[in-house]
Amino acid sequence: MESLRAIFTEVLGLNDALFEEFHKELHLKTLKKKEFLIQEGTVCDFIAIVISGTLRSYVQNNDGEFNNDFYLENSFASAYTSFLTQMPTNCNIEALSNSQVYTITHKQFNALIEKDTGFLKLAKYISDNYFIRKCKRETSFLKNSAAERLQMIRVLYPGIEQKVPQYHIASYLGIKPESLSRIKLLTYINK
């Protein structure tokens, strides 16, 4: 929780009292490996903060599952478009390991914003983080090689290769697991 407090006080310049007010609204949720935080077709009425563990977001079609985001410790997790629109989501968020998250509901979060506009800074921080991650990923598919996308994921999600199975990373990068192994080998050889 100290990293969340640091976001409030150091990054956003909010006072400790606002953090305590936010913290009082949080509910602890424990997820077992392979358990869903949210599933496609439901409305996301929460934002979660990952306390421990790792989660993945993915979409599914007739061709399989395609990872589009990861949530590591101290990150915000949500089917964010659904959260903002209060319409059903088209993605799933699944625990890749036993995980603990704090959640705050859409209603609670909006009540805090109405009570004190300082919480708008937190809302902007969360939105900005989602937007930046999505833009970087989209741009990387248009401009970068798979090896460059691998480098990007290492920067976006520090330590991901120790926390997420390689086939999930390959899915996020838009390549086959064998291609990921080949890229990693070539990167190692060229060092």
Short mmCIF file of C-alpha atoms in Angstrom, two decimals:
data_model
loop_
_atom_site.label_atom_id
_atom_site.label_comp_id
_atom_site.label_asym_id
_atom_site.label_seq_id
_atom_site.Cartn_x
_atom_site.Cartn_y
_atom_site.Cartn_z
CA MET A 1 0.00 0.00 0.00
CA GLU A 2 2.96 2.30 0.45
CA SER A 3 3.48 2.48 -3.30
CA LEU A 4 -0.14 3.62 -3.72
CA ARG A 5 0.38 6.20 -0.98
CA ALA A 6 3.49 7.40 -2.86
CA ILE A 7 1.40 7.86 -6.02
CA PHE A 8 -1.01 10.03 -4.04
CA THR A 9 1.55 12.15 -2.24
CA GLU A 10 4.69 12.19 -4.41
CA VAL A 11 3.39 11.73 -7.97
CA LEU A 12 0.02 13.48 -7.73
CA GLY A 13 0.85 15.97 -4.97
CA LEU A 14 -2.24 15.04 -2.93
CA ASN A 15 -2.27 15.04 0.83
CA ASP A 16 -2.22 11.98 3.04
CA ALA A 17 -5.81 12.61 4.19
CA LEU A 18 -7.09 12.00 0.64
CA PHE A 19 -5.13 8.74 0.50
CA GLU A 20 -6.70 7.63 3.79
CA GLU A 21 -10.15 8.52 2.49
CA PHE A 22 -9.51 6.49 -0.67
CA HIS A 23 -8.02 3.60 1.29
CA LYS A 24 -11.14 3.34 3.48
CA GLU A 25 -13.24 2.63 0.37
CA LEU A 26 -11.07 -0.27 -0.84
CA HIS A 27 -12.14 -3.90 -0.55
CA LEU A 28 -9.64 -6.76 -0.55
CA LYS A 29 -10.29 -9.55 -3.05
CA THR A 30 -8.27 -12.76 -3.29
CA LEU A 31 -8.01 -14.58 -6.61
CA LYS A 32 -6.70 -18.08 -7.13
CA LYS A 33 -4.61 -18.86 -10.21
CA LYS A 34 -6.89 -19.03 -13.31
CA GLU A 35 -9.74 -17.24 -11.48
CA PHE A 36 -11.31 -14.30 -13.28
CA LEU A 37 -11.42 -10.74 -12.02
CA ILE A 38 -13.94 -10.04 -14.80
CA GLN A 39 -15.28 -11.94 -17.80
CA GLU A 40 -16.43 -10.88 -21.24
CA GLY A 41 -20.06 -9.76 -21.39
CA THR A 42 -20.21 -8.28 -17.89
CA VAL A 43 -20.04 -4.62 -16.92
CA CYS A 44 -16.83 -3.60 -15.15
CA ASP A 45 -17.95 -1.61 -12.14
CA PHE A 46 -14.55 -1.43 -10.42
CA ILE A 47 -10.94 -0.42 -10.58
CA ALA A 48 -8.52 -2.81 -8.90
CA ILE A 49 -5.04 -2.24 -7.53
CA VAL A 50 -2.83 -5.33 -7.67
CA ILE A 51 -1.26 -5.95 -4.26
CA SER A 52 0.35 -9.26 -5.14
CA GLY A 53 0.37 -11.63 -8.07
CA THR A 54 0.02 -11.17 -11.81
CA LEU A 55 -3.05 -10.90 -14.04
CA ARG A 56 -3.59 -10.81 -17.79
CA SER A 57 -6.25 -9.21 -19.95
CA TYR A 58 -7.24 -11.00 -23.12
CA VAL A 59 -9.86 -11.08 -25.85
CA GLN A 60 -11.13 -14.25 -27.40
CA ASN A 61 -12.45 -15.16 -30.84
CA ASN A 62 -12.76 -18.29 -32.99
CA ASP A 63 -8.98 -18.29 -33.55
CA GLY A 64 -8.11 -18.33 -29.83
CA GLU A 65 -7.09 -15.99 -27.02
CA PHE A 66 -5.08 -12.83 -27.57
CA ASN A 67 -3.42 -11.08 -24.63
CA ASN A 68 -3.73 -7.30 -24.69
CA ASP A 69 -2.48 -6.24 -21.24
CA PHE A 70 -0.78 -7.44 -18.07
CA TYR A 71 -1.17 -6.22 -14.51
CA LEU A 72 1.76 -6.68 -12.18
CA GLU A 73 2.12 -5.72 -8.54
CA ASN A 74 1.21 -2.08 -7.79
CA SER A 75 -0.66 -1.53 -11.06
CA PHE A 76 -4.28 -0.58 -11.70
CA ALA A 77 -6.39 -3.31 -13.31
CA SER A 78 -9.77 -2.82 -14.94
CA ALA A 79 -11.71 -3.43 -18.12
CA TYR A 80 -11.37 0.31 -18.35
CA THR A 81 -13.54 1.06 -21.38
CA SER A 82 -16.37 -0.84 -19.69
CA PHE A 83 -15.68 0.99 -16.43
CA LEU A 84 -15.95 4.38 -18.18
CA THR A 85 -19.00 3.55 -20.33
CA GLN A 86 -20.71 1.14 -17.93
CA MET A 87 -21.33 -1.13 -20.93
CA PRO A 88 -20.37 -4.85 -21.08
CA THR A 89 -16.70 -5.58 -21.68
CA ASN A 90 -15.28 -7.63 -24.52
CA CYS A 91 -12.26 -8.78 -22.52
CA ASN A 92 -11.41 -11.13 -19.68
CA ILE A 93 -9.01 -10.47 -16.82
CA GLU A 94 -7.58 -13.66 -15.34
CA ALA A 95 -5.13 -14.30 -12.51
CA LEU A 96 -1.92 -15.94 -13.75
CA SER A 97 -0.93 -16.66 -10.16
CA ASN A 98 -2.62 -16.49 -6.78
CA SER A 99 -3.25 -12.76 -6.43
CA GLN A 100 -4.66 -10.14 -4.12
CA VAL A 101 -6.25 -6.93 -5.32
CA TYR A 102 -7.98 -4.01 -3.70
CA THR A 103 -11.09 -2.85 -5.55
CA ILE A 104 -13.13 0.32 -5.51
CA THR A 105 -16.48 0.47 -7.26
CA HIS A 106 -17.48 2.90 -9.97
CA LYS A 107 -20.06 4.40 -7.61
CA GLN A 108 -17.57 4.79 -4.73
CA PHE A 109 -14.92 6.32 -6.98
CA ASN A 110 -17.35 8.85 -8.46
CA ALA A 111 -18.62 9.73 -4.98
CA LEU A 112 -15.04 10.50 -3.91
CA ILE A 113 -14.57 12.72 -6.99
CA GLU A 114 -17.79 14.61 -6.18
CA LYS A 115 -16.65 15.04 -2.59
CA ASP A 116 -13.16 16.33 -3.48
CA THR A 117 -11.91 17.22 -6.95
CA GLY A 118 -8.41 16.16 -5.87
CA PHE A 119 -9.54 12.64 -6.79
CA LEU A 120 -9.78 13.81 -10.40
CA LYS A 121 -5.97 13.80 -10.40
CA LEU A 122 -6.07 10.09 -9.56
CA ALA A 123 -8.68 9.44 -12.26
CA LYS A 124 -6.50 11.27 -14.80
CA TYR A 125 -3.41 9.34 -13.66
CA ILE A 126 -5.22 6.01 -14.19
CA SER A 127 -6.62 7.07 -17.58
CA ASP A 128 -3.26 8.42 -18.72
CA ASN A 129 -1.52 5.16 -17.81
CA TYR A 130 -4.04 3.08 -19.76
CA PHE A 131 -3.91 5.43 -22.75
CA ILE A 132 -0.10 5.50 -22.89
CA ARG A 133 0.20 1.69 -22.65
CA LYS A 134 -2.42 1.19 -25.37
CA CYS A 135 -0.82 3.77 -27.68
CA LYS A 136 2.67 2.32 -27.22
CA ARG A 137 1.41 -1.17 -28.03
CA GLU A 138 -0.58 -0.05 -31.06
CA THR A 139 2.31 1.99 -32.43
CA SER A 140 4.76 -0.85 -31.86
CA PHE A 141 2.65 -3.16 -34.06
CA LEU A 142 2.76 -0.58 -36.84
CA LYS A 143 6.42 0.44 -36.58
CA ASN A 144 8.51 -2.15 -34.77
CA SER A 145 9.87 -5.62 -35.34
CA ALA A 146 8.97 -8.41 -32.94
CA ALA A 147 12.39 -8.03 -31.29
CA GLU A 148 11.73 -4.33 -30.72
CA ARG A 149 8.26 -5.13 -29.33
CA LEU A 150 9.91 -7.58 -26.92
CA GLN A 151 12.21 -4.81 -25.73
CA MET A 152 9.19 -2.53 -25.27
CA ILE A 153 7.34 -5.08 -23.13
CA ARG A 154 10.41 -5.42 -20.91
CA VAL A 155 10.32 -1.65 -20.30
CA LEU A 156 6.53 -1.41 -19.86
CA TYR A 157 6.35 -4.39 -17.49
CA PRO A 158 9.65 -4.76 -15.59
CA GLY A 159 10.34 -8.36 -14.60
CA ILE A 160 7.51 -9.74 -16.74
CA GLU A 161 9.56 -12.64 -18.07
CA GLN A 162 9.89 -14.06 -14.56
CA LYS A 163 6.14 -13.69 -13.85
CA VAL A 164 4.33 -14.53 -17.09
CA PRO A 165 4.59 -17.71 -19.18
CA GLN A 166 6.37 -17.20 -22.50
CA TYR A 167 3.35 -18.21 -24.60
CA HIS A 168 1.34 -15.36 -23.00
CA ILE A 169 4.13 -12.89 -23.78
CA ALA A 170 4.26 -14.20 -27.36
CA SER A 171 0.49 -13.69 -27.68
CA TYR A 172 0.82 -10.10 -26.47
CA LEU A 173 3.59 -9.51 -29.02
CA GLY A 174 1.51 -11.03 -31.82
CA ILE A 175 3.95 -13.87 -32.53
CA LYS A 176 4.18 -17.64 -32.00
CA PRO A 177 6.02 -18.95 -28.90
CA GLU A 178 8.70 -20.52 -31.16
CA SER A 179 9.37 -17.11 -32.70
CA LEU A 180 9.79 -15.59 -29.25
CA SER A 181 12.34 -18.27 -28.34
CA ARG A 182 14.24 -17.58 -31.59
CA ILE A 183 14.22 -13.80 -30.97
CA LYS A 184 15.50 -14.26 -27.42
CA LEU A 185 18.25 -16.59 -28.65
CA LEU A 186 19.34 -14.16 -31.37
CA THR A 187 19.31 -11.28 -28.87
CA TYR A 188 21.48 -13.34 -26.50
CA ILE A 189 23.91 -14.33 -29.26
CA ASN A 190 24.25 -10.75 -30.53
CA LYS A 191 25.18 -9.36 -27.11
#
